[in-house]
Amino acid sequence: MSIAKTFHLILLVIFGSLSLVNFNYEYDKASKSADEALQQYLNSPIWQTTLPIDGKSLFTTLNSQFPFYFFQYIHGQDGTLNYTKGQLLSGNDDAIASLFTQSLGNTRNLSEGRLQVKIDDSKIADKAKQAFVSKLTIIWLLYLVIATVFSLLMMRLRRSIGYASRYIDALSELKFEALAHSRFRGELKPIGVALDKVRGTLHDKFDEIQNHNIQLNKEAYQDPVTLFNTRPKFTEKLDSLAKAGKDNYGIMAMIKATELANINQSQGRVAGDNYLASIANCIRKSIGNDQQAEYFRISASDFAIFVPNLLISDAHGLLKNLKSNFDAFQQTIDAESVAYTGLVPYRQGSDALSLVYLGDAAVSIAQTMGPNSCHIQEKLNGDELIGDSHWKTAIEDIIQRQALKFHTQDIQPCRGADKVYRELFSRFYSREGKFLPTATVIAMAERHGLNVELDKIIIQSTLKLLIDNPSLSGSFGINVSTASMHQAHFSAWVKDLLTRHRHIAARLVIEVNESGMQSNIGVAHQFVRDMHGVGARVSVEHFGLGFTSFKFFKEIRPDFVKLDGSYTEGIDINDNNRFFVKMIVNVAQKQSIKVIASSVERQEEKFALEHLLVDGLQGYYIAKPKPIAVTDEHSATS
């Protein structure tokens, strides 16, 4: 029997016993009152007086002092004087009052006859009844209160037990939500402590198993960041589609995460991984519960999704969901876009290479249509250059309209009064005013041989900005592609332009990627000399990724080296990174070259880098990129 039933049974026994005690007490009290009433009758002075000899008169005389249930007088000689009234049994219809009815009968002989009576005890019974009922009400109200309180407590206990049961079930399903300790108070507190301990132990065990599974998944071709299949699996998928067989069909979505390089550079690789993981979540959310869908990460920033049994005509909802989720994610990060999607159909037996080319073309077209856009390329016609053609047209239009805007990011100077510069970021936009992915614009410009013209409009726009807005003070860094730097005619053009604007040239810092400079030391050296000849300065960005030698400092003689963000990440706890940065700083100082640390995202990194005596700090912890304001009074001159 349960505790609740047992407790209620005990309560019933206790309060039933109290009720019986109450009844006995009131019955005894009623009996005592009845005895007193009978004694008053027996000892009444009226018996010392002369009483009537006829029964009716005798009844009238006695009834004036005593109430009777029953009265009977029998004359000894004359039957006409007999008189009977009432009944021997009580006529009380009240069931409770009848419980307290007393037998107050008496028979006595008179001088002329015999008298038999039963005194009316209804008042005594009613009084006993009222007292009994009153106390009984209090007793059972008390029972009701105790039973209700106990029931409420038991309900709370049952809820706590139910919660504990559900929590144990959840633990068995490896769900580790935080335990609500408020549900385990008083005597239940040890249960809460035990459950919390079990949760912690299971969580640790699960993490251990999960980490082991992650390692196994890595070994089994699963990308650890997105949990998508990797490129070898994608190749297997394409091979299986190329084989003749059942008439399988569906759609393939190729998705390019265009902001990965920018996020890795400005926010660090952890932020880049979080960005990719969030894109993967957006993709899963958009596709929904389709168990047959297959997901692949085919390069650092490219994804491929296969959704079988879906026609192009039915895929518009999927594209709408993808763009909606990408747009929503973009609101949470500081980026021009999130990703672009190209959609193509496939059938069993399709040429795998043509399918990939067509998907890449669809993505390229989507990138010319505005942030997070999607494009459907329905026909498998082998025209894999269609995407490149769109990009060539778009970049030519950018160059013709000089369609770019600048954002700027401050570099915080260190080591006392030494000052550095601010970096300008170019943002390109279409005729519709929609920003295009910067990294893709630059890459496509290089592919189509338009990088020189693109770099020219960046430099021209920078000069125009500084000339038209004299309130803009300080030095500004602008990025030039290494492909342009290697062109002798480009260097000559820059040199000629800056010669005519020497007062502006002195405020310019030309940023060039280290890998491009390392590929041709002679050209890089000549470019730096040309820039120094007109008063401009040069900064080597992503420094440290290549096979850097200290001879590089002496031969190239840049004004700044900007360390790659991978050296900043975790520098407060990474001895290898600290050693490398300290070594670079020591050598650079001897050559009067300033060292700038990029991708500073945490206070601990800032403090560690300041301790290593770098000359400047750049990153989201220092300042985020923002549209340049022509009324800017920031002083960043050197």
XYZ file of C-alpha atoms in Angstrom:
638
model
C 0.000 0.000 0.000
C 1.278 3.457 -0.878
C 2.296 6.022 1.750
C -0.605 8.277 0.765
C -3.227 5.552 1.185
C -1.687 4.362 4.431
C -1.625 7.886 5.813
C -5.249 8.509 4.836
C -6.285 5.203 6.417
C -4.504 6.157 9.643
C -6.188 9.576 9.543
C -9.578 7.909 9.123
C -8.917 5.606 12.081
C -7.729 8.483 14.267
C -10.553 10.838 13.413
C -13.090 8.004 13.484
C -11.865 7.233 17.009
C -12.140 10.905 17.950
C -15.677 10.914 16.646
C -16.521 7.842 18.730
C -14.945 9.430 21.820
C -16.984 12.546 21.141
C -20.148 10.474 20.865
C -19.450 8.592 24.074
C -18.718 11.827 25.897
C -21.951 13.464 24.764
C -23.942 10.276 25.397
C -22.600 10.034 28.937
C -23.389 13.682 29.443
C -26.906 13.160 28.125
C -27.336 10.108 30.374
C -26.285 12.149 33.385
C -28.761 14.888 32.486
C -31.479 12.272 32.023
C -30.740 10.750 35.426
C -31.000 14.204 36.978
C -34.328 14.786 35.244
C -35.625 11.429 36.462
C -34.508 12.166 40.012
C -36.276 15.502 39.899
C -39.407 13.645 38.888
C -39.067 10.996 41.578
C -38.191 13.446 44.343
C -40.647 16.122 43.384
C -42.637 17.652 46.361
C -45.775 17.145 44.322
C -45.951 13.603 45.590
C -46.438 14.949 49.102
C -49.640 16.702 48.079
C -53.104 15.343 47.509
C -53.408 14.332 43.873
C -56.559 13.910 41.788
C -57.955 10.396 41.661
C -59.041 10.552 38.033
C -56.349 10.019 35.380
C -56.989 13.040 33.190
C -56.819 15.530 36.052
C -53.733 13.771 37.329
C -52.101 14.146 33.864
C -52.897 17.839 33.795
C -51.414 18.349 37.229
C -48.195 16.431 36.554
C -47.696 17.583 32.968
C -47.485 21.170 34.134
C -44.135 20.277 35.742
C -42.856 17.312 33.705
C -43.068 16.662 29.976
C -44.085 13.112 29.065
C -43.672 10.898 26.065
C -46.091 8.462 27.646
C -48.621 8.733 30.499
C -50.931 5.952 31.762
C -53.068 5.948 34.885
C -55.136 2.885 35.842
C -57.670 3.310 38.661
C -57.865 0.420 40.987
C -61.713 0.220 41.114
C -63.264 2.549 38.544
C -62.165 1.992 34.997
C -63.772 5.279 33.870
C -61.064 7.169 35.708
C -58.325 5.504 33.675
C -56.305 7.784 31.318
C -53.589 7.096 28.721
C -51.674 9.614 26.563
C -48.635 9.335 24.262
C -46.655 6.245 23.361
C -43.987 4.180 24.929
C -41.557 4.508 22.013
C -40.052 7.902 21.218
C -41.490 9.611 18.208
C -38.244 11.542 17.450
C -37.541 11.299 13.700
C -34.073 12.901 13.996
C -31.642 10.027 13.465
C -28.747 11.752 15.247
C -30.868 12.955 18.191
C -32.331 9.459 18.542
C -28.791 8.223 19.301
C -28.950 10.163 22.565
C -32.495 9.093 23.587
C -32.670 7.908 27.240
C -35.137 5.583 28.909
C -36.760 7.793 31.605
C -39.653 5.497 32.515
C -41.194 5.077 35.980
C -44.044 3.096 37.460
C -45.472 3.814 40.913
C -48.604 2.923 42.936
C -50.886 5.692 44.121
C -53.597 5.515 46.767
C -56.350 4.755 44.237
C -54.434 3.268 41.374
C -51.152 2.699 39.457
C -49.216 5.337 37.396
C -46.768 4.497 34.566
C -44.884 7.332 32.761
C -41.984 7.966 30.382
C -40.508 11.440 30.703
C -39.818 13.391 27.481
C -36.019 13.649 27.012
C -36.064 15.316 23.556
C -34.438 18.518 24.832
C -31.642 16.530 26.391
C -31.171 14.560 23.163
C -31.259 17.739 21.021
C -28.724 19.470 23.233
C -26.432 16.436 23.084
C -26.926 16.250 19.340
C -25.947 19.919 18.853
C -22.819 19.544 20.950
C -21.941 16.294 19.213
C -22.481 17.708 15.717
C -20.565 20.890 16.545
C -17.527 18.988 17.781
C -17.854 16.405 15.016
C -17.787 19.227 12.448
C -14.615 20.637 13.957
C -13.037 17.168 14.037
C -13.768 16.417 10.380
C -12.923 19.915 9.220
C -9.578 19.385 10.894
C -9.356 16.032 9.128
C -10.168 17.752 5.830
C -7.500 20.395 6.389
C -4.871 17.811 7.327
C -5.856 15.542 4.435
C -5.804 18.473 1.984
C -2.428 19.717 3.181
C -1.073 16.197 3.071
C -2.491 15.696 -0.431
C -0.896 18.938 -1.615
C 2.413 17.912 -0.095
C 2.069 14.504 -1.712
C 1.271 16.163 -5.048
C 4.424 18.212 -4.688
C 6.324 15.092 -3.725
C 4.868 13.207 -6.685
C 5.845 16.085 -8.994
C 9.362 15.999 -7.599
C 9.491 12.217 -7.972
C 8.016 12.539 -11.472
C 10.602 15.174 -12.334
C 13.338 12.925 -10.973
C 11.985 10.017 -13.051
C 11.848 12.131 -16.207
C 15.307 13.469 -15.461
C 16.647 9.925 -15.108
C 14.933 9.024 -18.399
C 16.549 12.086 -20.000
C 19.921 11.016 -18.647
C 19.376 7.621 -20.198
C 18.868 9.467 -23.507
C 22.088 11.417 -22.855
C 20.378 14.739 -22.268
C 22.231 16.779 -19.694
C 20.026 19.757 -18.900
C 20.787 21.559 -15.642
C 19.067 20.069 -12.606
C 16.339 22.167 -10.940
C 17.563 21.946 -7.350
C 14.484 23.871 -6.164
C 12.472 20.693 -6.773
C 14.501 18.799 -4.186
C 14.142 20.437 -0.812
C 14.102 19.059 2.680
C 14.242 15.277 2.762
C 14.536 15.147 -1.035
C 17.737 17.182 -1.110
C 20.013 14.084 -1.069
C 18.204 12.844 -4.192
C 18.957 16.126 -5.971
C 22.602 15.950 -4.927
C 22.834 12.353 -6.137
C 21.171 13.169 -9.481
C 23.487 16.119 -10.011
C 26.478 13.923 -9.301
C 25.178 11.276 -11.699
C 24.565 13.942 -14.361
C 28.110 15.267 -13.996
C 29.618 11.801 -14.149
C 27.520 10.760 -17.159
C 28.221 14.064 -18.889
C 31.966 13.560 -18.442
C 31.689 9.986 -19.690
C 29.564 11.114 -22.630
C 32.042 13.861 -23.497
C 34.802 11.292 -23.400
C 32.844 8.980 -25.704
C 31.834 11.863 -27.947
C 35.412 13.057 -28.272
C 36.389 9.537 -29.167
C 33.568 9.406 -31.730
C 34.655 12.753 -33.159
C 38.102 11.333 -33.652
C 36.589 8.274 -35.311
C 34.430 10.502 -37.504
C 37.500 12.454 -38.551
C 39.112 9.212 -39.489
C 35.928 8.215 -41.316
C 35.841 11.425 -43.407
C 33.633 13.658 -41.330
C 34.453 17.334 -41.086
C 34.873 18.168 -37.361
C 33.577 21.749 -37.690
C 30.350 21.206 -39.628
C 29.972 17.428 -39.122
C 29.398 17.223 -42.889
C 31.086 14.600 -45.044
C 34.412 15.686 -46.500
C 35.665 15.938 -50.082
C 36.638 12.249 -50.486
C 33.038 11.308 -49.689
C 31.846 13.959 -52.152
C 34.037 12.381 -54.823
C 32.535 8.979 -54.018
C 29.056 10.496 -54.367
C 29.894 11.946 -57.787
C 31.354 8.601 -58.896
C 28.169 6.802 -57.835
C 26.027 9.311 -59.776
C 28.146 8.858 -62.890
C 27.416 5.140 -63.000
C 24.457 3.924 -65.036
C 21.656 2.384 -63.039
C 18.291 3.279 -61.574
C 16.769 6.563 -62.697
C 17.695 8.508 -59.589
C 17.205 12.253 -59.735
C 17.279 15.277 -57.461
C 18.984 18.612 -56.980
C 22.510 19.555 -55.957
C 23.047 22.802 -54.062
C 26.535 24.267 -54.033
C 27.071 26.873 -51.304
C 30.029 29.207 -50.921
C 30.828 30.769 -47.543
C 32.409 33.943 -48.883
C 33.281 35.621 -45.578
C 35.508 32.884 -44.154
C 38.818 34.524 -45.084
C 37.730 37.911 -43.719
C 36.495 36.426 -40.453
C 39.622 34.306 -40.001
C 41.776 37.369 -40.579
C 39.816 39.889 -38.511
C 38.313 37.727 -35.758
C 40.463 34.631 -35.582
C 40.096 31.030 -36.675
C 37.793 30.105 -33.811
C 35.318 32.717 -35.056
C 35.791 31.309 -38.573
C 34.939 27.800 -37.366
C 31.881 29.148 -35.549
C 30.851 30.897 -38.773
C 31.100 27.653 -40.758
C 29.257 25.697 -38.070
C 26.452 28.271 -38.089
C 26.185 28.029 -41.885
C 25.952 24.260 -41.557
C 23.114 24.697 -39.041
C 21.335 27.087 -41.422
C 21.609 24.470 -44.187
C 20.226 21.690 -42.006
C 17.408 23.917 -40.775
C 16.483 24.882 -44.352
C 16.365 21.308 -45.623
C 14.420 20.084 -42.595
C 13.825 16.443 -41.781
C 14.731 14.950 -45.151
C 16.645 11.876 -43.996
C 17.937 11.175 -47.511
C 19.710 14.523 -47.917
C 23.517 14.285 -47.993
C 25.840 17.065 -46.829
C 29.466 17.659 -47.860
C 32.141 20.234 -47.091
C 34.216 20.076 -50.254
C 36.759 22.823 -49.478
C 37.540 25.399 -46.814
C 34.521 27.536 -47.698
C 32.463 25.418 -50.136
C 29.606 23.016 -49.427
C 27.600 20.639 -51.590
C 24.169 19.299 -50.684
C 22.318 16.514 -52.492
C 18.549 16.307 -52.024
C 17.122 13.301 -53.896
C 13.675 13.042 -55.488
C 13.277 16.826 -55.669
C 12.550 18.621 -58.932
C 13.861 22.092 -59.708
C 10.285 23.348 -59.903
C 9.781 22.249 -56.289
C 13.076 23.624 -54.997
C 12.127 27.308 -54.763
C 10.926 26.826 -51.188
C 14.316 25.355 -50.249
C 16.139 28.346 -51.740
C 13.791 30.738 -49.978
C 14.491 29.009 -46.656
C 18.245 29.101 -47.268
C 18.284 32.820 -48.036
C 15.969 33.581 -45.113
C 18.180 31.661 -42.663
C 21.373 33.181 -44.078
C 19.856 36.677 -43.828
C 18.844 36.035 -40.218
C 22.342 34.761 -39.379
C 23.905 37.794 -41.078
C 22.091 40.047 -38.610
C 24.091 38.440 -35.795
C 27.543 38.959 -37.315
C 29.400 41.921 -38.738
C 29.713 40.787 -42.350
C 28.692 41.821 -45.871
C 26.995 38.490 -46.494
C 26.938 34.910 -45.246
C 26.860 32.542 -48.217
C 25.694 32.171 -51.810
C 23.833 29.220 -53.303
C 23.782 27.672 -56.759
C 21.203 24.998 -57.540
C 21.408 22.439 -60.379
C 19.496 19.241 -61.174
C 21.118 15.835 -61.452
C 20.176 12.428 -62.789
C 21.792 9.049 -62.492
C 24.448 8.715 -65.163
C 25.225 12.475 -65.293
C 28.748 13.570 -66.094
C 30.201 14.405 -62.698
C 32.658 17.025 -63.933
C 29.985 18.920 -65.857
C 27.722 18.814 -62.795
C 30.412 20.420 -60.618
C 31.227 23.033 -63.266
C 27.576 23.918 -63.631
C 27.123 24.169 -59.851
C 30.186 26.405 -59.590
C 28.806 28.582 -62.391
C 25.445 28.873 -60.595
C 27.224 29.999 -57.394
C 29.263 32.536 -59.343
C 26.115 34.004 -60.847
C 24.451 34.107 -57.413
C 27.395 36.132 -56.085
C 26.666 38.893 -58.615
C 23.054 39.205 -57.430
C 23.461 40.636 -53.909
C 24.074 39.287 -50.385
C 23.082 35.645 -49.763
C 21.471 35.310 -53.197
C 20.569 32.037 -54.876
C 20.594 31.053 -58.547
C 19.099 28.051 -60.325
C 20.914 26.733 -63.418
C 18.532 24.190 -64.840
C 20.113 22.959 -68.046
C 23.009 20.568 -68.030
C 24.346 22.081 -71.254
C 28.073 22.008 -70.480
C 28.366 25.798 -70.476
C 30.618 25.938 -67.450
C 31.910 29.430 -68.265
C 28.581 31.132 -67.667
C 29.462 32.024 -64.069
C 32.815 33.471 -65.022
C 31.146 35.509 -67.736
C 28.776 37.031 -65.184
C 31.702 37.904 -62.946
C 33.726 39.439 -65.745
C 30.775 41.646 -66.657
C 30.161 42.568 -63.013
C 33.812 43.498 -62.378
C 34.049 45.511 -65.587
C 30.939 47.376 -64.421
C 32.537 48.020 -60.995
C 35.664 49.411 -62.667
C 33.665 51.571 -65.078
C 31.493 53.062 -62.317
C 34.258 53.005 -59.694
C 31.587 51.344 -57.561
C 33.304 50.954 -54.246
C 32.953 52.277 -50.732
C 35.439 52.241 -47.885
C 35.290 50.859 -44.384
C 38.066 51.591 -41.935
C 39.552 49.752 -38.960
C 41.811 51.423 -36.420
C 45.179 50.016 -35.432
C 46.007 50.853 -31.839
C 49.553 52.130 -31.387
C 51.673 50.691 -28.606
C 54.996 51.538 -26.962
C 54.368 55.114 -25.924
C 53.941 57.819 -28.550
C 54.689 55.667 -31.619
C 51.813 55.812 -34.085
C 50.739 53.572 -36.913
C 47.851 53.880 -39.373
C 44.286 52.902 -40.141
C 43.408 50.207 -42.661
C 40.909 50.877 -45.459
C 38.757 47.995 -46.659
C 37.182 48.196 -50.122
C 33.533 47.218 -50.448
C 32.239 46.742 -54.003
C 28.574 47.079 -54.954
C 26.382 46.264 -57.946
C 24.166 48.598 -59.958
C 21.345 47.703 -57.574
C 23.452 48.994 -54.661
C 23.978 45.515 -53.194
C 27.415 44.705 -51.793
C 29.297 41.893 -53.501
C 31.662 39.535 -51.627
C 35.025 41.289 -51.585
C 37.199 38.175 -51.611
C 35.320 36.783 -54.625
C 35.500 40.087 -56.514
C 39.278 40.211 -56.066
C 39.731 36.522 -56.941
C 37.568 36.820 -60.068
C 39.368 39.999 -61.084
C 42.664 38.112 -60.967
C 41.118 35.215 -62.919
C 40.010 37.551 -65.710
C 43.116 39.717 -65.682
C 41.240 42.701 -64.293
C 43.106 42.910 -60.985
C 45.351 45.762 -62.137
C 42.394 47.899 -63.192
C 40.590 47.061 -59.938
C 43.621 48.012 -57.829
C 43.923 51.237 -59.807
C 40.400 52.376 -58.942
C 41.060 51.475 -55.265
C 44.145 53.724 -55.227
C 42.411 56.479 -57.205
C 39.385 56.372 -54.921
C 41.647 56.564 -51.856
C 43.429 59.640 -53.234
C 40.114 61.268 -54.098
C 38.783 60.527 -50.612
C 41.760 62.165 -48.915
C 41.899 65.119 -51.304
C 38.168 65.853 -51.125
C 38.077 65.497 -47.349
C 40.939 67.414 -45.762
C 39.381 66.848 -42.333
C 40.447 63.195 -42.593
C 43.762 63.088 -40.788
C 46.322 60.365 -40.286
C 47.738 57.584 -42.450
C 45.681 54.959 -44.257
C 46.593 51.471 -45.394
C 45.179 50.050 -48.640
C 45.482 46.509 -49.960
C 47.085 45.812 -53.339
C 47.074 42.320 -54.835
C 50.434 40.641 -55.328
C 49.422 39.864 -58.922
C 49.284 43.621 -59.597
C 52.513 44.252 -57.713
C 54.302 41.855 -60.054
C 53.249 43.954 -63.079
C 55.965 46.486 -63.901
C 53.507 48.798 -65.661
C 51.305 48.878 -62.554
C 54.216 49.876 -60.324
C 55.163 52.579 -62.821
C 51.568 53.843 -62.869
C 51.372 54.003 -59.066
C 54.735 55.730 -58.885
C 53.707 58.340 -61.446
C 50.334 58.954 -59.745
C 51.826 59.349 -56.277
C 54.610 61.580 -57.591
C 51.899 64.063 -58.585
C 50.327 63.795 -55.103
C 53.319 63.512 -52.772
C 51.481 65.170 -49.872
C 48.908 62.372 -50.076
C 51.460 59.656 -50.833
C 53.131 60.335 -47.489
C 49.907 59.276 -45.798
C 49.535 56.001 -47.692
C 50.631 52.534 -46.551
C 50.471 49.935 -49.329
C 49.644 46.490 -47.900
C 50.850 43.433 -49.857
C 50.552 39.759 -48.941
C 53.768 38.105 -47.758
C 53.335 35.022 -49.947
C 53.319 37.157 -53.095
C 56.435 39.007 -52.041
C 58.268 35.795 -51.178
C 57.505 34.377 -54.622
C 59.629 37.066 -56.284
C 61.972 38.847 -53.891
C 63.503 40.981 -56.647
C 60.190 42.415 -57.856
C 59.031 42.932 -54.259
C 62.229 44.824 -53.429
C 61.842 47.086 -56.479
C 58.166 47.775 -55.616
C 59.085 48.799 -52.068
C 61.867 51.061 -53.380
C 59.451 52.702 -55.844
C 56.934 53.347 -53.071
C 59.610 54.757 -50.782
C 60.779 56.928 -53.645
C 57.464 58.790 -53.732
C 57.047 58.971 -49.955
C 54.609 56.091 -49.471
C 55.219 53.188 -47.130
C 54.716 49.426 -47.430
C 53.246 46.877 -45.016
C 53.609 43.116 -45.411
C 50.396 41.405 -44.289
C 49.848 37.764 -43.223
C 53.480 37.752 -42.205
C 54.770 34.458 -40.875
C 52.714 32.042 -42.970
C 55.447 31.513 -45.541
C 58.972 30.219 -45.095
C 60.080 33.571 -43.726
C 63.791 34.199 -43.343
C 65.341 37.151 -41.545
C 67.098 38.012 -44.782
C 63.616 39.092 -45.937
C 63.756 42.131 -43.649
C 67.087 43.271 -44.995
C 66.277 42.730 -48.671
C 62.706 43.987 -48.797
C 62.917 46.645 -46.062
C 59.151 47.181 -45.562
C 57.955 49.803 -43.103
C 55.531 47.447 -41.316
C 54.983 43.722 -40.996
C 51.512 42.636 -39.991
C 51.606 39.245 -38.287
C 49.127 36.637 -39.430
C 46.197 36.224 -37.032
C 47.163 32.596 -36.293
C 50.033 33.902 -34.134
C 47.695 36.054 -32.055
C 45.254 33.268 -31.281
C 45.977 31.943 -27.790
C 49.313 33.744 -27.562
C 48.757 34.193 -23.833
C 49.034 30.419 -23.394
C 50.951 29.330 -26.517
C 54.703 29.345 -25.876
C 55.558 28.678 -29.535
C 53.607 31.723 -30.730
C 55.175 33.916 -28.055
C 58.663 32.782 -29.028
C 58.043 33.473 -32.721
C 56.545 36.927 -32.128
C 59.318 37.902 -29.731
C 61.914 36.847 -32.279
C 60.214 38.832 -35.081
C 59.916 41.923 -32.876
C 63.595 41.782 -31.896
C 64.792 41.477 -35.486
C 62.309 44.069 -36.793
C 63.358 46.652 -34.216
C 66.979 46.365 -35.332
C 65.831 47.141 -38.873
C 63.479 49.977 -37.739
C 60.486 47.975 -38.973
C 57.263 48.184 -36.979
C 55.386 45.010 -36.072
C 51.585 44.975 -35.991
C 49.606 42.085 -34.469
C 46.278 41.314 -36.167
C 43.139 39.416 -35.110
C 43.322 40.545 -31.476
C 40.056 39.271 -30.007
C 40.661 38.981 -26.246
C 42.062 41.128 -23.490
C 44.552 38.418 -22.553
C 45.928 38.444 -26.107
C 46.244 42.242 -26.017
C 48.185 42.182 -22.756
C 50.477 39.386 -23.966
C 51.266 41.208 -27.224
C 51.907 44.511 -25.440
C 54.313 42.660 -23.158
C 56.133 41.411 -26.285
C 56.570 45.080 -27.386
C 54.697 44.998 -30.679
C 54.126 48.428 -32.245
C 50.413 48.129 -33.019
C 47.309 46.034 -32.376
C 44.450 45.344 -34.789
C 41.339 43.226 -34.292
C 37.756 43.220 -33.107
C 38.806 43.679 -29.483
C 40.584 46.907 -30.508
C 38.091 48.276 -33.071
C 35.613 46.853 -35.570
C 35.583 47.897 -39.246
C 33.099 50.698 -39.849
C 32.071 52.958 -42.748
C 34.506 55.826 -42.983
C 33.163 59.217 -41.911
C 34.406 62.225 -43.903
C 34.274 64.345 -40.736
C 36.672 61.936 -39.032
C 39.214 63.810 -36.903
C 41.137 60.703 -35.849
C 44.848 61.376 -35.621
C 46.800 58.333 -36.730
C 49.783 59.882 -38.396
C 53.224 58.525 -38.038
